[in-house]
Short mmCIF file of N, CA and C in Angstrom, two decimals:
data_model
loop_
_atom_site.label_atom_id
_atom_site.label_comp_id
_atom_site.label_asym_id
_atom_site.label_seq_id
_atom_site.Cartn_x
_atom_site.Cartn_y
_atom_site.Cartn_z
N MET U 1 0.84 -1.18 0.00
CA MET U 1 0.00 0.00 0.00
C MET U 1 0.89 1.24 0.00
N ALA U 2 0.47 2.25 -0.71
CA ALA U 2 1.22 3.50 -0.80
C ALA U 2 1.07 4.31 0.48
N HIS U 3 2.11 5.06 0.80
CA HIS U 3 2.09 5.94 1.96
C HIS U 3 2.39 7.36 1.51
N LEU U 4 1.60 8.30 2.01
CA LEU U 4 1.86 9.73 1.83
C LEU U 4 2.03 10.33 3.21
N THR U 5 2.91 11.32 3.32
CA THR U 5 3.10 12.01 4.59
C THR U 5 2.92 13.50 4.36
N LEU U 6 2.00 14.07 5.14
CA LEU U 6 1.73 15.50 5.08
C LEU U 6 2.39 16.15 6.29
N TYR U 7 3.40 16.97 6.03
CA TYR U 7 4.08 17.72 7.09
C TYR U 7 3.45 19.10 7.16
N GLY U 8 3.00 19.47 8.34
CA GLY U 8 2.35 20.76 8.52
C GLY U 8 2.51 21.24 9.94
N ARG U 9 1.68 22.20 10.30
CA ARG U 9 1.71 22.69 11.67
C ARG U 9 0.32 23.16 12.06
N ARG U 10 0.14 23.26 13.38
CA ARG U 10 -1.15 23.73 13.89
C ARG U 10 -1.41 25.15 13.40
N TYR U 11 -2.67 25.45 13.22
CA TYR U 11 -3.11 26.79 12.83
C TYR U 11 -2.55 27.23 11.48
N CYS U 12 -2.30 26.28 10.61
CA CYS U 12 -1.82 26.58 9.26
C CYS U 12 -2.97 26.27 8.29
N HIS U 13 -3.58 27.31 7.76
CA HIS U 13 -4.73 27.07 6.88
C HIS U 13 -4.33 26.35 5.60
N LEU U 14 -3.13 26.60 5.08
CA LEU U 14 -2.70 25.88 3.88
C LEU U 14 -2.53 24.39 4.16
N CYS U 15 -2.10 24.05 5.38
CA CYS U 15 -1.94 22.64 5.76
C CYS U 15 -3.30 21.95 5.78
N GLU U 16 -4.28 22.58 6.39
CA GLU U 16 -5.63 22.01 6.42
C GLU U 16 -6.21 21.93 5.01
N ASP U 17 -5.97 22.96 4.20
CA ASP U 17 -6.46 22.95 2.82
C ASP U 17 -5.89 21.77 2.04
N MET U 18 -4.59 21.49 2.21
CA MET U 18 -3.99 20.37 1.49
C MET U 18 -4.57 19.05 1.97
N LYS U 19 -4.76 18.92 3.28
CA LYS U 19 -5.34 17.68 3.82
C LYS U 19 -6.74 17.45 3.24
N ILE U 20 -7.53 18.50 3.19
CA ILE U 20 -8.89 18.39 2.63
C ILE U 20 -8.83 18.07 1.14
N ALA U 21 -7.90 18.68 0.41
CA ALA U 21 -7.78 18.45 -1.03
C ALA U 21 -7.37 17.02 -1.35
N LEU U 22 -6.72 16.33 -0.41
CA LEU U 22 -6.33 14.93 -0.63
C LEU U 22 -7.50 13.97 -0.52
N GLU U 23 -8.53 14.34 0.21
CA GLU U 23 -9.64 13.42 0.47
C GLU U 23 -10.29 12.85 -0.79
N PRO U 24 -10.58 13.64 -1.82
CA PRO U 24 -11.20 13.06 -3.02
C PRO U 24 -10.34 11.98 -3.69
N LEU U 25 -9.03 12.02 -3.50
CA LEU U 25 -8.15 11.01 -4.10
C LEU U 25 -8.36 9.64 -3.47
N ARG U 26 -8.92 9.60 -2.27
CA ARG U 26 -9.18 8.32 -1.59
C ARG U 26 -10.21 7.48 -2.35
N ARG U 27 -11.06 8.13 -3.12
CA ARG U 27 -12.05 7.38 -3.90
C ARG U 27 -11.40 6.56 -5.00
N ASP U 28 -10.25 7.03 -5.48
CA ASP U 28 -9.60 6.39 -6.63
C ASP U 28 -8.38 5.55 -6.28
N PHE U 29 -7.77 5.82 -5.12
CA PHE U 29 -6.50 5.16 -4.79
C PHE U 29 -6.48 4.67 -3.35
N SER U 30 -5.73 3.60 -3.14
CA SER U 30 -5.52 3.05 -1.81
C SER U 30 -4.21 3.62 -1.27
N PHE U 31 -4.29 4.40 -0.19
CA PHE U 31 -3.07 4.94 0.41
C PHE U 31 -3.31 5.24 1.88
N VAL U 32 -2.21 5.25 2.61
CA VAL U 32 -2.22 5.65 4.02
C VAL U 32 -1.68 7.07 4.08
N LEU U 33 -2.39 7.93 4.78
CA LEU U 33 -1.94 9.32 4.96
C LEU U 33 -1.43 9.49 6.38
N HIS U 34 -0.15 9.81 6.50
CA HIS U 34 0.46 10.14 7.78
C HIS U 34 0.46 11.67 7.89
N VAL U 35 0.01 12.19 9.03
CA VAL U 35 0.00 13.63 9.25
C VAL U 35 0.99 13.92 10.38
N VAL U 36 1.98 14.76 10.10
CA VAL U 36 3.04 15.05 11.06
C VAL U 36 3.08 16.55 11.34
N ASP U 37 3.02 16.91 12.63
CA ASP U 37 3.16 18.30 13.05
C ASP U 37 4.65 18.60 13.16
N VAL U 38 5.18 19.42 12.27
CA VAL U 38 6.62 19.68 12.25
C VAL U 38 7.11 20.32 13.55
N ASP U 39 6.25 21.06 14.23
CA ASP U 39 6.67 21.74 15.45
C ASP U 39 6.93 20.77 16.60
N ALA U 40 6.54 19.52 16.45
CA ALA U 40 6.77 18.51 17.48
C ALA U 40 8.11 17.80 17.29
N ASP U 41 8.84 18.13 16.24
CA ASP U 41 10.08 17.41 15.93
C ASP U 41 11.13 18.39 15.40
N PRO U 42 12.20 18.63 16.17
CA PRO U 42 13.24 19.57 15.71
C PRO U 42 13.82 19.23 14.34
N ALA U 43 13.96 17.95 14.04
CA ALA U 43 14.50 17.56 12.73
C ALA U 43 13.53 17.96 11.61
N ALA U 44 12.23 17.82 11.86
CA ALA U 44 11.23 18.21 10.87
C ALA U 44 11.21 19.72 10.69
N ILE U 45 11.36 20.46 11.78
CA ILE U 45 11.43 21.92 11.67
C ILE U 45 12.63 22.31 10.81
N ALA U 46 13.77 21.71 11.09
CA ALA U 46 14.98 22.03 10.33
C ALA U 46 14.81 21.71 8.84
N ARG U 47 14.08 20.66 8.55
CA ARG U 47 13.93 20.23 7.15
C ARG U 47 12.85 21.01 6.41
N PHE U 48 11.71 21.28 7.07
CA PHE U 48 10.55 21.81 6.35
C PHE U 48 10.15 23.24 6.73
N ASP U 49 10.38 23.65 7.93
CA ASP U 49 10.00 24.93 8.51
C ASP U 49 9.04 25.78 7.65
N GLU U 50 9.56 26.67 6.84
CA GLU U 50 8.71 27.60 6.08
C GLU U 50 8.10 27.00 4.81
N LEU U 51 8.39 25.75 4.51
CA LEU U 51 7.84 25.12 3.31
C LEU U 51 6.46 24.52 3.53
N VAL U 52 6.03 24.36 4.79
CA VAL U 52 4.78 23.65 5.05
C VAL U 52 3.60 24.36 4.43
N PRO U 53 2.62 23.59 4.00
CA PRO U 53 2.57 22.14 4.05
C PRO U 53 3.44 21.50 2.96
N VAL U 54 3.99 20.34 3.30
CA VAL U 54 4.79 19.57 2.36
C VAL U 54 4.20 18.18 2.28
N LEU U 55 3.92 17.72 1.08
CA LEU U 55 3.41 16.36 0.89
C LEU U 55 4.54 15.51 0.32
N MET U 56 4.87 14.47 1.07
CA MET U 56 5.94 13.56 0.67
C MET U 56 5.34 12.21 0.31
N ALA U 57 5.91 11.59 -0.69
CA ALA U 57 5.56 10.21 -1.03
C ALA U 57 6.43 9.34 -0.14
N GLY U 58 5.79 8.52 0.68
CA GLY U 58 6.51 7.66 1.61
C GLY U 58 6.05 7.91 3.03
N SER U 59 6.49 7.04 3.95
CA SER U 59 6.12 7.18 5.35
C SER U 59 7.15 8.05 6.07
N PRO U 60 6.81 8.51 7.30
CA PRO U 60 7.75 9.36 8.03
C PRO U 60 9.08 8.67 8.35
N VAL U 61 9.11 7.34 8.36
CA VAL U 61 10.34 6.63 8.73
C VAL U 61 11.04 5.97 7.54
N GLY U 62 10.48 6.12 6.36
CA GLY U 62 11.06 5.47 5.19
C GLY U 62 11.60 6.48 4.20
N PRO U 63 12.13 5.98 3.09
CA PRO U 63 12.58 6.90 2.04
C PRO U 63 11.39 7.69 1.51
N ASP U 64 11.65 8.90 1.10
CA ASP U 64 10.55 9.74 0.64
C ASP U 64 11.01 10.66 -0.50
N VAL U 65 10.01 11.19 -1.17
CA VAL U 65 10.27 12.16 -2.24
C VAL U 65 9.18 13.22 -2.14
N GLU U 66 9.56 14.48 -2.28
CA GLU U 66 8.57 15.55 -2.20
C GLU U 66 7.70 15.56 -3.45
N LEU U 67 6.40 15.55 -3.22
CA LEU U 67 5.44 15.66 -4.33
C LEU U 67 5.02 17.11 -4.55
N CYS U 68 4.87 17.86 -3.46
CA CYS U 68 4.46 19.25 -3.59
C CYS U 68 4.58 19.94 -2.23
N HIS U 69 4.57 21.27 -2.26
CA HIS U 69 4.47 22.03 -1.02
C HIS U 69 3.65 23.29 -1.29
N TYR U 70 3.13 23.87 -0.21
CA TYR U 70 2.21 25.00 -0.21
C TYR U 70 0.83 24.62 -0.72
N PHE U 71 0.74 24.07 -1.93
CA PHE U 71 -0.55 23.70 -2.50
C PHE U 71 -0.45 22.31 -3.11
N LEU U 72 -1.58 21.59 -3.13
CA LEU U 72 -1.60 20.25 -3.70
C LEU U 72 -1.40 20.31 -5.21
N ASP U 73 -0.44 19.57 -5.69
CA ASP U 73 -0.24 19.39 -7.13
C ASP U 73 -0.96 18.09 -7.49
N GLU U 74 -2.27 18.20 -7.74
CA GLU U 74 -3.10 17.01 -7.93
C GLU U 74 -2.60 16.14 -9.08
N LYS U 75 -2.18 16.75 -10.15
CA LYS U 75 -1.70 15.97 -11.30
C LYS U 75 -0.49 15.12 -10.91
N ARG U 76 0.46 15.71 -10.22
CA ARG U 76 1.66 14.96 -9.81
C ARG U 76 1.32 13.88 -8.78
N VAL U 77 0.46 14.20 -7.83
CA VAL U 77 0.07 13.23 -6.80
C VAL U 77 -0.68 12.07 -7.44
N ARG U 78 -1.61 12.38 -8.34
CA ARG U 78 -2.35 11.31 -9.03
C ARG U 78 -1.40 10.41 -9.82
N ALA U 79 -0.43 11.00 -10.49
CA ALA U 79 0.52 10.20 -11.27
C ALA U 79 1.33 9.29 -10.35
N TRP U 80 1.77 9.82 -9.20
CA TRP U 80 2.54 9.00 -8.27
C TRP U 80 1.67 7.88 -7.70
N LEU U 81 0.44 8.22 -7.31
CA LEU U 81 -0.47 7.21 -6.76
C LEU U 81 -0.80 6.15 -7.80
N ALA U 82 -0.99 6.55 -9.05
CA ALA U 82 -1.30 5.57 -10.10
C ALA U 82 -0.17 4.56 -10.25
N ALA U 83 1.06 4.99 -10.01
CA ALA U 83 2.21 4.10 -10.13
C ALA U 83 2.47 3.28 -8.88
N HIS U 84 1.97 3.73 -7.70
CA HIS U 84 2.35 3.09 -6.44
C HIS U 84 1.19 2.60 -5.58
N ALA U 85 -0.03 2.99 -5.86
CA ALA U 85 -1.15 2.66 -4.97
C ALA U 85 -2.16 1.76 -5.67
N GLY U 86 -2.87 1.01 -4.87
CA GLY U 86 -3.97 0.20 -5.38
C GLY U 86 -5.21 1.04 -5.58
N PRO U 87 -6.16 0.58 -6.39
CA PRO U 87 -7.36 1.35 -6.71
C PRO U 87 -8.50 1.15 -5.72
N ARG U 88 -8.35 1.66 -4.48
CA ARG U 88 -9.46 1.61 -3.53
C ARG U 88 -9.31 2.71 -2.50
N ALA U 89 -10.29 2.83 -1.62
CA ALA U 89 -10.31 3.90 -0.63
C ALA U 89 -9.11 3.80 0.31
N GLY U 90 -8.60 4.97 0.71
CA GLY U 90 -7.45 5.02 1.60
C GLY U 90 -7.82 5.02 3.06
N GLU U 91 -6.80 5.00 3.89
CA GLU U 91 -6.99 5.09 5.32
C GLU U 91 -5.98 6.07 5.87
N GLN U 92 -6.24 6.55 7.07
CA GLN U 92 -5.37 7.54 7.68
C GLN U 92 -4.76 6.98 8.94
N VAL U 93 -3.50 7.27 9.18
CA VAL U 93 -2.81 6.84 10.39
C VAL U 93 -2.76 8.02 11.34
N GLY U 94 -3.02 7.79 12.62
CA GLY U 94 -3.01 8.85 13.61
C GLY U 94 -4.35 9.56 13.63
N ASN U 95 -4.43 10.61 14.46
CA ASN U 95 -5.71 11.31 14.56
C ASN U 95 -5.90 12.31 13.44
N GLY U 96 -4.84 12.59 12.68
CA GLY U 96 -4.96 13.46 11.52
C GLY U 96 -5.10 14.92 11.83
N ALA U 97 -4.97 15.27 13.12
CA ALA U 97 -5.17 16.66 13.51
C ALA U 97 -3.84 17.40 13.54
N LEU U 98 -3.81 18.55 12.96
CA LEU U 98 -2.64 19.42 13.06
C LEU U 98 -2.85 20.44 14.17
N ASP U 99 -4.06 20.47 14.74
CA ASP U 99 -4.36 21.45 15.78
C ASP U 99 -4.19 20.89 17.19
N GLY U 100 -3.64 19.68 17.31
CA GLY U 100 -3.39 19.09 18.61
C GLY U 100 -4.60 18.43 19.22
N ALA U 101 -5.73 18.44 18.54
CA ALA U 101 -6.96 17.83 19.08
C ALA U 101 -6.97 16.34 18.85
#
């Protein structure tokens, strides 16, 4: 199963917008979405800080490649998912909240 990781932060409207924009892709592709608050990890802050939201192909602990940042590049994400994901609804890992809730 394909893994996507969304790096963002609390109170970031672009981060929430990207998370919401990913939802329709679940109808067409099977993937796990990991949501990571960069402010909870100094290494993530050092890597992503002002780039958030950043959508990476891969899990937080595995190899990854940046698909897009700031805004969802639906064409690129769809192309990556078509090559790496199965054709069914996705699931989310964690509570998916960037607001700490």
